[in-house]
């Protein structure tokens, strides 16, 4: 069994040139994201900006304007400038369920405290 594991082909060697190019584009975008989002607040601001670029509207503004949500609406909300939730309003009643995709902001940094 050990010899079978040792003979496995390296996954990187199985990618086509087109797949490697697509992967490099994704990696480049991720590097930009890491550069622009060094804290939760920077990440939340960037997520909000990108959401607006993709047709999402600020839920707070919608509520302030007295508007109602309808099927197909895309909205986002920011909590304490550190987290963002995005909603794509469906056609079926909420009582029939919803799909949830969760993630968290993982901004790499070091917090140094004078009095830990």
Tab-separated table of N, CA, C and O in Angstrom:
chain	number	residue	atom	x	y	z
A	1	UNK	N	0.818	-1.186	0.000
A	1	UNK	CA	0.000	0.000	0.000
A	1	UNK	C	0.871	1.263	0.000
A	1	UNK	O	0.581	2.217	-0.682
A	2	UNK	N	1.922	1.250	0.765
A	2	UNK	CA	2.793	2.413	0.836
A	2	UNK	C	3.382	2.729	-0.541
A	2	UNK	O	3.520	3.896	-0.907
A	3	UNK	N	3.704	1.731	-1.312
A	3	UNK	CA	4.282	1.982	-2.633
A	3	UNK	C	3.264	2.637	-3.565
A	3	UNK	O	3.626	3.426	-4.432
A	4	UNK	N	1.950	2.334	-3.380
A	4	UNK	CA	0.916	2.975	-4.202
A	4	UNK	C	0.855	4.468	-3.919
A	4	UNK	O	0.693	5.274	-4.828
A	5	UNK	N	0.983	4.836	-2.652
A	5	UNK	CA	0.950	6.240	-2.281
A	5	UNK	C	2.151	6.962	-2.881
A	5	UNK	O	2.037	8.076	-3.379
A	6	UNK	N	3.282	6.351	-2.842
A	6	UNK	CA	4.496	6.978	-3.351
A	6	UNK	C	4.445	7.149	-4.873
A	6	UNK	O	5.086	8.031	-5.410
A	7	UNK	N	3.672	6.313	-5.579
A	7	UNK	CA	3.618	6.374	-7.036
A	7	UNK	C	2.547	7.336	-7.552
A	7	UNK	O	2.449	7.549	-8.740
A	8	UNK	N	1.722	7.896	-6.653
A	8	UNK	CA	0.681	8.806	-7.097
A	8	UNK	C	1.285	10.003	-7.805
A	8	UNK	O	2.296	10.544	-7.376
A	9	UNK	N	0.625	10.407	-8.874
A	9	UNK	CA	1.089	11.551	-9.650
A	9	UNK	C	0.774	12.841	-8.903
A	9	UNK	O	-0.277	12.986	-8.299
A	10	UNK	N	1.689	13.777	-8.945
A	10	UNK	CA	1.494	15.077	-8.338
A	10	UNK	C	0.358	15.780	-9.073
A	10	UNK	O	0.370	15.901	-10.302
A	11	UNK	N	-0.633	16.286	-8.325
A	11	UNK	CA	-1.805	16.918	-8.913
A	11	UNK	C	-1.436	18.092	-9.808
A	11	UNK	O	-2.053	18.321	-10.845
A	12	UNK	N	-0.402	18.844	-9.432
A	12	UNK	CA	0.004	19.988	-10.235
A	12	UNK	C	0.386	19.568	-11.653
A	12	UNK	O	0.234	20.343	-12.590
A	13	UNK	N	0.861	18.358	-11.799
A	13	UNK	CA	1.275	17.874	-13.119
A	13	UNK	C	0.086	17.484	-13.991
A	13	UNK	O	0.248	17.222	-15.173
A	14	UNK	N	-1.122	17.461	-13.425
A	14	UNK	CA	-2.303	17.058	-14.197
A	14	UNK	C	-3.036	18.248	-14.802
A	14	UNK	O	-3.920	18.060	-15.626
A	15	UNK	N	-2.698	19.471	-14.394
A	15	UNK	CA	-3.389	20.650	-14.906
A	15	UNK	C	-2.951	20.959	-16.329
A	15	UNK	O	-1.771	20.864	-16.660
A	16	UNK	N	-3.906	21.390	-17.141
A	16	UNK	CA	-3.584	21.843	-18.492
A	16	UNK	C	-3.060	23.282	-18.403
A	16	UNK	O	-3.185	23.940	-17.374
A	17	UNK	N	-2.496	23.774	-19.496
A	17	UNK	CA	-2.010	25.154	-19.528
A	17	UNK	C	-3.161	26.128	-19.256
A	17	UNK	O	-2.994	27.103	-18.533
A	18	UNK	N	-4.332	25.860	-19.843
A	18	UNK	CA	-5.493	26.742	-19.637
A	18	UNK	C	-5.910	26.750	-18.167
A	18	UNK	O	-6.239	27.811	-17.620
A	19	UNK	N	-5.885	25.583	-17.525
A	19	UNK	CA	-6.242	25.517	-16.106
A	19	UNK	C	-5.226	26.253	-15.247
A	19	UNK	O	-5.591	26.944	-14.291
A	20	UNK	N	-3.950	26.142	-15.577
A	20	UNK	CA	-2.918	26.849	-14.828
A	20	UNK	C	-3.050	28.364	-14.992
A	20	UNK	O	-2.869	29.113	-14.032
A	21	UNK	N	-3.396	28.815	-16.195
A	21	UNK	CA	-3.595	30.243	-16.425
A	21	UNK	C	-4.784	30.754	-15.607
A	21	UNK	O	-4.709	31.824	-14.992
A	22	UNK	N	-5.876	29.988	-15.597
A	22	UNK	CA	-7.063	30.370	-14.815
A	22	UNK	C	-6.729	30.416	-13.321
A	22	UNK	O	-7.131	31.334	-12.611
A	23	UNK	N	-5.967	29.452	-12.863
A	23	UNK	CA	-5.560	29.399	-11.460
A	23	UNK	C	-4.683	30.597	-11.106
A	23	UNK	O	-4.846	31.205	-10.044
A	24	UNK	N	-3.780	30.964	-11.993
A	24	UNK	CA	-2.908	32.106	-11.729
A	24	UNK	C	-3.713	33.399	-11.651
A	24	UNK	O	-3.436	34.260	-10.817
A	25	UNK	N	-4.743	33.551	-12.485
A	25	UNK	CA	-5.604	34.740	-12.412
A	25	UNK	C	-6.328	34.791	-11.067
A	25	UNK	O	-6.436	35.855	-10.456
A	26	UNK	N	-6.817	33.648	-10.608
A	26	UNK	CA	-7.470	33.579	-9.305
A	26	UNK	C	-6.491	33.936	-8.195
A	26	UNK	O	-6.815	34.700	-7.282
A	27	UNK	N	-5.281	33.397	-8.275
A	27	UNK	CA	-4.246	33.689	-7.279
A	27	UNK	C	-3.903	35.177	-7.258
A	27	UNK	O	-3.697	35.762	-6.187
A	28	UNK	N	-3.829	35.797	-8.424
A	28	UNK	CA	-3.499	37.221	-8.499
A	28	UNK	C	-4.586	38.055	-7.821
A	28	UNK	O	-4.286	38.991	-7.071
A	29	UNK	N	-5.853	37.702	-8.055
A	29	UNK	CA	-6.952	38.411	-7.394
A	29	UNK	C	-6.892	38.219	-5.882
A	29	UNK	O	-7.168	39.148	-5.120
A	30	UNK	N	-6.533	37.029	-5.449
A	30	UNK	CA	-6.444	36.752	-4.013
A	30	UNK	C	-5.319	37.574	-3.370
A	30	UNK	O	-5.481	38.109	-2.277
A	31	UNK	N	-4.210	37.716	-4.071
A	31	UNK	CA	-3.111	38.525	-3.542
A	31	UNK	C	-3.544	39.988	-3.391
A	31	UNK	O	-3.225	40.645	-2.401
A	32	UNK	N	-4.288	40.498	-4.361
A	32	UNK	CA	-4.810	41.867	-4.268
A	32	UNK	C	-5.741	41.975	-3.062
A	32	UNK	O	-5.672	42.937	-2.290
A	33	UNK	N	-6.592	40.979	-2.885
A	33	UNK	CA	-7.518	40.966	-1.754
A	33	UNK	C	-6.758	41.000	-0.429
A	33	UNK	O	-7.116	41.751	0.486
A	34	UNK	N	-5.709	40.220	-0.320
A	34	UNK	CA	-4.902	40.212	0.904
A	34	UNK	C	-4.216	41.557	1.128
A	34	UNK	O	-4.113	42.029	2.257
A	35	UNK	N	-3.742	42.186	0.045
A	35	UNK	CA	-3.090	43.489	0.170
A	35	UNK	C	-4.079	44.573	0.615
A	35	UNK	O	-3.752	45.431	1.425
A	36	UNK	N	-5.294	44.524	0.080
A	36	UNK	CA	-6.280	45.570	0.364
A	36	UNK	C	-7.018	45.342	1.680
A	36	UNK	O	-7.587	46.277	2.222
A	37	UNK	N	-7.032	44.120	2.176
A	37	UNK	CA	-7.814	43.812	3.361
A	37	UNK	C	-6.967	43.287	4.493
A	37	UNK	O	-6.968	42.087	4.766
A	38	UNK	N	-6.271	44.162	5.139
A	38	UNK	CA	-5.392	43.719	6.226
A	38	UNK	C	-6.114	43.646	7.570
A	38	UNK	O	-5.592	43.101	8.521
A	39	UNK	N	-7.307	44.229	7.653
A	39	UNK	CA	-8.110	44.154	8.877
A	39	UNK	C	-9.537	43.781	8.497
A	39	UNK	O	-9.920	43.854	7.319
A	40	UNK	N	-10.324	43.413	9.504
A	40	UNK	CA	-11.725	43.081	9.244
A	40	UNK	C	-12.458	44.274	8.627
A	40	UNK	O	-13.270	44.115	7.719
A	41	UNK	N	-12.168	45.474	9.121
A	41	UNK	CA	-12.857	46.664	8.617
A	41	UNK	C	-12.511	46.926	7.143
A	41	UNK	O	-13.385	47.277	6.352
A	42	UNK	N	-11.251	46.769	6.778
A	42	UNK	CA	-10.871	46.939	5.371
A	42	UNK	C	-11.518	45.869	4.504
A	42	UNK	O	-11.997	46.153	3.404
A	43	UNK	N	-11.553	44.643	5.001
A	43	UNK	CA	-12.188	43.554	4.253
A	43	UNK	C	-13.675	43.818	4.072
A	43	UNK	O	-14.220	43.650	2.971
A	44	UNK	N	-14.355	44.248	5.140
A	44	UNK	CA	-15.794	44.523	5.054
A	44	UNK	C	-16.059	45.648	4.050
A	44	UNK	O	-17.014	45.571	3.266
A	45	UNK	N	-15.234	46.681	4.058
A	45	UNK	CA	-15.402	47.783	3.101
A	45	UNK	C	-15.212	47.285	1.667
A	45	UNK	O	-15.977	47.654	0.766
A	46	UNK	N	-14.216	46.435	1.443
A	46	UNK	CA	-13.976	45.898	0.097
A	46	UNK	C	-15.111	44.980	-0.345
A	46	UNK	O	-15.534	45.019	-1.497
A	47	UNK	N	-15.598	44.151	0.571
A	47	UNK	CA	-16.707	43.259	0.243
A	47	UNK	C	-17.931	44.077	-0.139
A	47	UNK	O	-18.621	43.769	-1.122
A	48	UNK	N	-18.206	45.143	0.608
A	48	UNK	CA	-19.349	46.010	0.307
A	48	UNK	C	-19.202	46.641	-1.074
A	48	UNK	O	-20.154	46.687	-1.854
A	49	UNK	N	-18.007	47.124	-1.372
A	49	UNK	CA	-17.746	47.737	-2.683
A	49	UNK	C	-17.967	46.729	-3.811
A	49	UNK	O	-18.647	47.015	-4.795
A	50	UNK	N	-17.422	45.538	-3.642
A	50	UNK	CA	-17.556	44.502	-4.676
A	50	UNK	C	-19.018	44.075	-4.809
A	50	UNK	O	-19.513	43.856	-5.925
A	51	UNK	N	-19.729	43.990	-3.680
A	51	UNK	CA	-21.153	43.632	-3.727
A	51	UNK	C	-21.924	44.663	-4.549
A	51	UNK	O	-22.735	44.298	-5.413
A	52	UNK	N	-21.671	45.955	-4.301
A	52	UNK	CA	-22.351	47.012	-5.070
A	52	UNK	C	-22.021	46.896	-6.561
A	52	UNK	O	-22.898	47.065	-7.412
A	53	UNK	N	-20.757	46.587	-6.875
A	53	UNK	CA	-20.359	46.430	-8.280
A	53	UNK	C	-21.104	45.280	-8.953
A	53	UNK	O	-21.230	45.255	-10.171
A	54	UNK	N	-21.576	44.321	-8.142
A	54	UNK	CA	-22.296	43.172	-8.684
A	54	UNK	C	-23.805	43.276	-8.470
A	54	UNK	O	-24.525	42.279	-8.483
A	55	UNK	N	-24.282	44.502	-8.260
A	55	UNK	CA	-25.726	44.727	-8.225
A	55	UNK	C	-26.397	44.606	-6.866
A	55	UNK	O	-27.622	44.660	-6.784
A	56	UNK	N	-25.630	44.445	-5.796
A	56	UNK	CA	-26.221	44.381	-4.456
A	56	UNK	C	-26.456	45.798	-3.952
A	56	UNK	O	-25.686	46.706	-4.254
A	57	UNK	N	-27.535	45.972	-3.172
A	57	UNK	CA	-27.867	47.268	-2.590
A	57	UNK	C	-27.800	47.177	-1.073
A	57	UNK	O	-28.078	46.138	-0.493
A	58	UNK	N	-27.472	48.284	-0.443
A	58	UNK	CA	-27.355	48.346	1.012
A	58	UNK	C	-28.740	48.224	1.640
A	58	UNK	O	-29.628	49.044	1.373
A	59	UNK	N	-28.945	47.223	2.466
A	59	UNK	CA	-30.236	46.980	3.101
A	59	UNK	C	-30.661	48.166	3.959
A	59	UNK	O	-31.840	48.535	3.990
A	60	UNK	N	-29.718	48.795	4.628
A	60	UNK	CA	-30.039	49.954	5.471
A	60	UNK	C	-30.644	51.086	4.641
A	60	UNK	O	-31.628	51.713	5.049
A	61	UNK	N	-30.076	51.357	3.484
A	61	UNK	CA	-30.612	52.400	2.607
A	61	UNK	C	-32.010	52.039	2.114
A	61	UNK	O	-32.880	52.904	2.024
A	62	UNK	N	-32.223	50.776	1.799
A	62	UNK	CA	-33.539	50.325	1.336
A	62	UNK	C	-34.582	50.556	2.423
A	62	UNK	O	-35.677	51.074	2.158
A	63	UNK	N	-34.245	50.200	3.656
A	63	UNK	CA	-35.177	50.384	4.770
A	63	UNK	C	-35.428	51.869	5.040
A	63	UNK	O	-36.562	52.279	5.305
A	64	UNK	N	-34.371	52.698	4.984
A	64	UNK	CA	-34.529	54.139	5.197
A	64	UNK	C	-35.448	54.769	4.159
A	64	UNK	O	-36.179	55.712	4.458
A	65	UNK	N	-35.419	54.245	2.927
A	65	UNK	CA	-36.265	54.762	1.849
A	65	UNK	C	-37.667	54.173	1.871
A	65	UNK	O	-38.493	54.509	1.024
A	66	UNK	N	-37.930	53.274	2.836
A	66	UNK	CA	-39.263	52.669	2.941
A	66	UNK	C	-39.573	51.680	1.827
A	66	UNK	O	-40.742	51.380	1.574
A	67	UNK	N	-38.555	51.188	1.172
A	67	UNK	CA	-38.761	50.240	0.081
A	67	UNK	C	-38.989	48.835	0.634
A	67	UNK	O	-38.593	48.526	1.759
A	68	UNK	N	-39.622	47.996	-0.160
A	68	UNK	CA	-39.823	46.594	0.200
A	68	UNK	C	-38.928	45.718	-0.667
A	68	UNK	O	-38.569	46.102	-1.785
A	69	UNK	N	-38.600	44.551	-0.152
A	69	UNK	CA	-37.813	43.595	-0.926
A	69	UNK	C	-38.739	42.714	-1.739
A	69	UNK	O	-39.848	42.394	-1.305
A	70	UNK	N	-38.271	42.314	-2.903
A	70	UNK	CA	-39.049	41.416	-3.760
A	70	UNK	C	-38.121	40.344	-4.325
A	70	UNK	O	-36.894	40.462	-4.237
A	71	UNK	N	-38.705	39.319	-4.884
A	71	UNK	CA	-37.929	38.220	-5.457
A	71	UNK	C	-36.913	38.762	-6.458
A	71	UNK	O	-37.222	39.631	-7.268
A	72	UNK	N	-35.694	38.266	-6.341
A	72	UNK	CA	-34.623	38.671	-7.245
A	72	UNK	C	-33.746	39.782	-6.711
A	72	UNK	O	-32.651	40.018	-7.235
A	73	UNK	N	-34.221	40.492	-5.672
A	73	UNK	CA	-33.398	41.564	-5.099
A	73	UNK	C	-32.120	40.998	-4.492
A	73	UNK	O	-32.118	39.912	-3.912
A	74	UNK	N	-31.041	41.759	-4.639
A	74	UNK	CA	-29.759	41.396	-4.032
A	74	UNK	C	-29.385	42.519	-3.080
A	74	UNK	O	-29.273	43.670	-3.500
A	75	UNK	N	-29.245	42.178	-1.799
A	75	UNK	CA	-28.953	43.193	-0.783
A	75	UNK	C	-27.819	42.715	0.114
A	75	UNK	O	-27.539	41.524	0.201
A	76	UNK	N	-27.188	43.690	0.778
A	76	UNK	CA	-26.149	43.355	1.750
A	76	UNK	C	-26.340	44.234	2.973
A	76	UNK	O	-26.978	45.292	2.913
A	77	UNK	N	-25.794	43.783	4.093
A	77	UNK	CA	-25.817	44.566	5.327
A	77	UNK	C	-24.458	44.431	5.996
A	77	UNK	O	-23.846	43.365	5.961
A	78	UNK	N	-24.006	45.524	6.600
A	78	UNK	CA	-22.723	45.552	7.290
A	78	UNK	C	-23.000	45.677	8.784
A	78	UNK	O	-23.826	46.480	9.208
A	79	UNK	N	-22.306	44.870	9.580
A	79	UNK	CA	-22.465	44.892	11.027
A	79	UNK	C	-21.170	45.390	11.669
A	79	UNK	O	-20.127	44.748	11.525
A	80	UNK	N	-21.254	46.536	12.357
A	80	UNK	CA	-20.145	47.100	13.116
A	80	UNK	C	-18.884	47.284	12.257
A	80	UNK	O	-17.763	47.188	12.749
A	81	UNK	N	-19.053	47.499	10.962
A	81	UNK	CA	-17.942	47.690	10.019
A	81	UNK	C	-16.957	46.519	10.003
A	81	UNK	O	-15.835	46.652	9.526
A	82	UNK	N	-17.377	45.348	10.529
A	82	UNK	CA	-16.463	44.208	10.617
A	82	UNK	C	-17.006	42.940	9.972
A	82	UNK	O	-16.265	41.975	9.814
A	83	UNK	N	-18.280	42.931	9.637
A	83	UNK	CA	-18.835	41.742	9.009
A	83	UNK	C	-19.894	42.159	7.991
A	83	UNK	O	-20.497	43.227	8.115
A	84	UNK	N	-20.085	41.321	7.001
A	84	UNK	CA	-21.021	41.613	5.927
A	84	UNK	C	-21.860	40.364	5.669
A	84	UNK	O	-21.327	39.251	5.655
A	85	UNK	N	-23.161	40.571	5.496
A	85	UNK	CA	-24.035	39.493	5.054
A	85	UNK	C	-24.654	39.931	3.730
A	85	UNK	O	-24.912	41.114	3.517
A	86	UNK	N	-24.835	38.961	2.848
A	86	UNK	CA	-25.424	39.246	1.543
A	86	UNK	C	-26.611	38.321	1.341
A	86	UNK	O	-26.571	37.153	1.715
A	87	UNK	N	-27.679	38.882	0.774
A	87	UNK	CA	-28.906	38.131	0.546
A	87	UNK	C	-29.308	38.246	-0.917
A	87	UNK	O	-29.222	39.310	-1.504
A	88	UNK	N	-29.755	37.133	-1.464
A	88	UNK	CA	-30.376	37.125	-2.786
A	88	UNK	C	-31.785	36.601	-2.546
A	88	UNK	O	-31.965	35.420	-2.260
A	89	UNK	N	-32.760	37.495	-2.626
A	89	UNK	CA	-34.129	37.174	-2.249
A	89	UNK	C	-34.725	36.203	-3.274
A	89	UNK	O	-34.712	36.463	-4.478
A	90	UNK	N	-35.234	35.091	-2.753
A	90	UNK	CA	-35.802	34.055	-3.614
A	90	UNK	C	-37.277	34.264	-3.904
A	90	UNK	O	-37.906	35.211	-3.424
A	91	UNK	N	-37.838	33.349	-4.685
A	91	UNK	CA	-39.237	33.438	-5.103
A	91	UNK	C	-40.176	32.731	-4.131
A	91	UNK	O	-41.325	33.108	-4.001
A	92	UNK	N	-39.691	31.702	-3.458
A	92	UNK	CA	-40.549	30.933	-2.564
A	92	UNK	C	-40.636	31.604	-1.195
A	92	UNK	O	-39.716	32.319	-0.796
A	93	UNK	N	-41.709	31.336	-0.463
A	93	UNK	CA	-41.826	31.904	0.891
A	93	UNK	C	-40.707	31.392	1.804
A	93	UNK	O	-40.243	30.260	1.661
A	94	UNK	N	-40.297	32.232	2.741
A	94	UNK	CA	-39.226	31.878	3.671
A	94	UNK	C	-39.560	30.613	4.457
A	94	UNK	O	-38.677	29.848	4.819
A	95	UNK	N	-40.857	30.388	4.687
A	95	UNK	CA	-41.279	29.195	5.422
A	95	UNK	C	-40.860	27.900	4.725
A	95	UNK	O	-40.759	26.851	5.344
A	96	UNK	N	-40.600	27.973	3.436
A	96	UNK	CA	-40.182	26.787	2.685
A	96	UNK	C	-38.671	26.568	2.765
A	96	UNK	O	-38.156	25.607	2.216
A	97	UNK	N	-37.975	27.466	3.448
A	97	UNK	CA	-36.544	27.278	3.667
A	97	UNK	C	-35.693	28.290	2.931
A	97	UNK	O	-36.186	29.141	2.205
A	98	UNK	N	-34.390	28.156	3.174
A	98	UNK	CA	-33.416	29.035	2.524
A	98	UNK	C	-32.085	28.304	2.417
A	98	UNK	O	-31.845	27.343	3.143
A	99	UNK	N	-31.272	28.750	1.526
A	99	UNK	CA	-29.912	28.250	1.398
A	99	UNK	C	-28.984	29.255	2.050
A	99	UNK	O	-29.100	30.457	1.819
A	100	UNK	N	-28.056	28.759	2.854
A	100	UNK	CA	-27.112	29.632	3.534
A	100	UNK	C	-25.698	29.177	3.200
A	100	UNK	O	-25.384	28.000	3.289
A	101	UNK	N	-24.879	30.136	2.828
A	101	UNK	CA	-23.459	29.894	2.627
A	101	UNK	C	-22.740	30.805	3.601
A	101	UNK	O	-22.926	32.015	3.567
A	102	UNK	N	-21.973	30.240	4.505
A	102	UNK	CA	-21.297	31.038	5.517
A	102	UNK	C	-19.796	31.051	5.308
A	102	UNK	O	-19.210	30.078	4.842
A	103	UNK	N	-19.202	32.167	5.629
A	103	UNK	CA	-17.747	32.303	5.585
A	103	UNK	C	-17.365	33.335	6.631
A	103	UNK	O	-18.221	34.001	7.198
A	104	UNK	N	-16.110	33.465	6.881
A	104	UNK	CA	-15.661	34.469	7.832
A	104	UNK	C	-14.470	35.212	7.253
A	104	UNK	O	-13.784	34.739	6.357
A	105	UNK	N	-14.272	36.415	7.759
A	105	UNK	CA	-13.140	37.227	7.318
A	105	UNK	C	-11.920	36.740	8.085
A	105	UNK	O	-11.918	36.688	9.302
A	106	UNK	N	-10.921	36.380	7.354
A	106	UNK	CA	-9.700	35.858	7.961
A	106	UNK	C	-8.544	36.736	7.502
A	106	UNK	O	-7.780	36.371	6.623
A	107	UNK	N	-8.472	37.933	8.056
A	107	UNK	CA	-7.416	38.848	7.645
A	107	UNK	C	-6.163	38.558	8.471
A	107	UNK	O	-6.172	38.677	9.685
A	108	UNK	N	-5.099	38.150	7.807
A	108	UNK	CA	-3.872	37.820	8.548
A	108	UNK	C	-3.223	39.067	9.119
A	108	UNK	O	-3.033	40.053	8.421
A	109	UNK	N	-2.957	39.036	10.406
A	109	UNK	CA	-2.307	40.152	11.062
A	109	UNK	C	-1.839	39.718	12.439
A	109	UNK	O	-2.170	38.643	12.917
A	110	UNK	N	-1.097	40.578	13.080
A	110	UNK	CA	-0.646	40.301	14.450
A	110	UNK	C	-1.107	41.458	15.330
A	110	UNK	O	-0.862	42.633	15.010
A	111	UNK	N	-1.810	41.146	16.402
A	111	UNK	CA	-2.221	42.157	17.375
A	111	UNK	C	-1.210	42.176	18.496
A	111	UNK	O	-0.995	41.170	19.156
A	112	UNK	N	-0.570	43.321	18.704
A	112	UNK	CA	0.383	43.466	19.786
A	112	UNK	C	-0.263	44.350	20.851
A	112	UNK	O	-0.654	45.477	20.559
A	113	UNK	N	-0.378	43.835	22.052
A	113	UNK	CA	-1.022	44.581	23.121
A	113	UNK	C	0.019	44.971	24.169
A	113	UNK	O	0.838	44.159	24.564
A	114	UNK	N	-0.059	46.208	24.632
A	114	UNK	CA	0.895	46.672	25.626
A	114	UNK	C	0.684	45.962	26.954
A	114	UNK	O	1.636	45.625	27.656
A	115	UNK	N	-0.564	45.737	27.292
A	115	UNK	CA	-0.898	45.067	28.554
A	115	UNK	C	-1.773	43.847	28.259
A	115	UNK	O	-2.986	43.922	28.356
A	116	UNK	N	-1.151	42.753	27.853
A	116	UNK	CA	-1.951	41.570	27.473
A	116	UNK	C	-2.687	40.982	28.683
A	116	UNK	O	-2.306	41.165	29.805
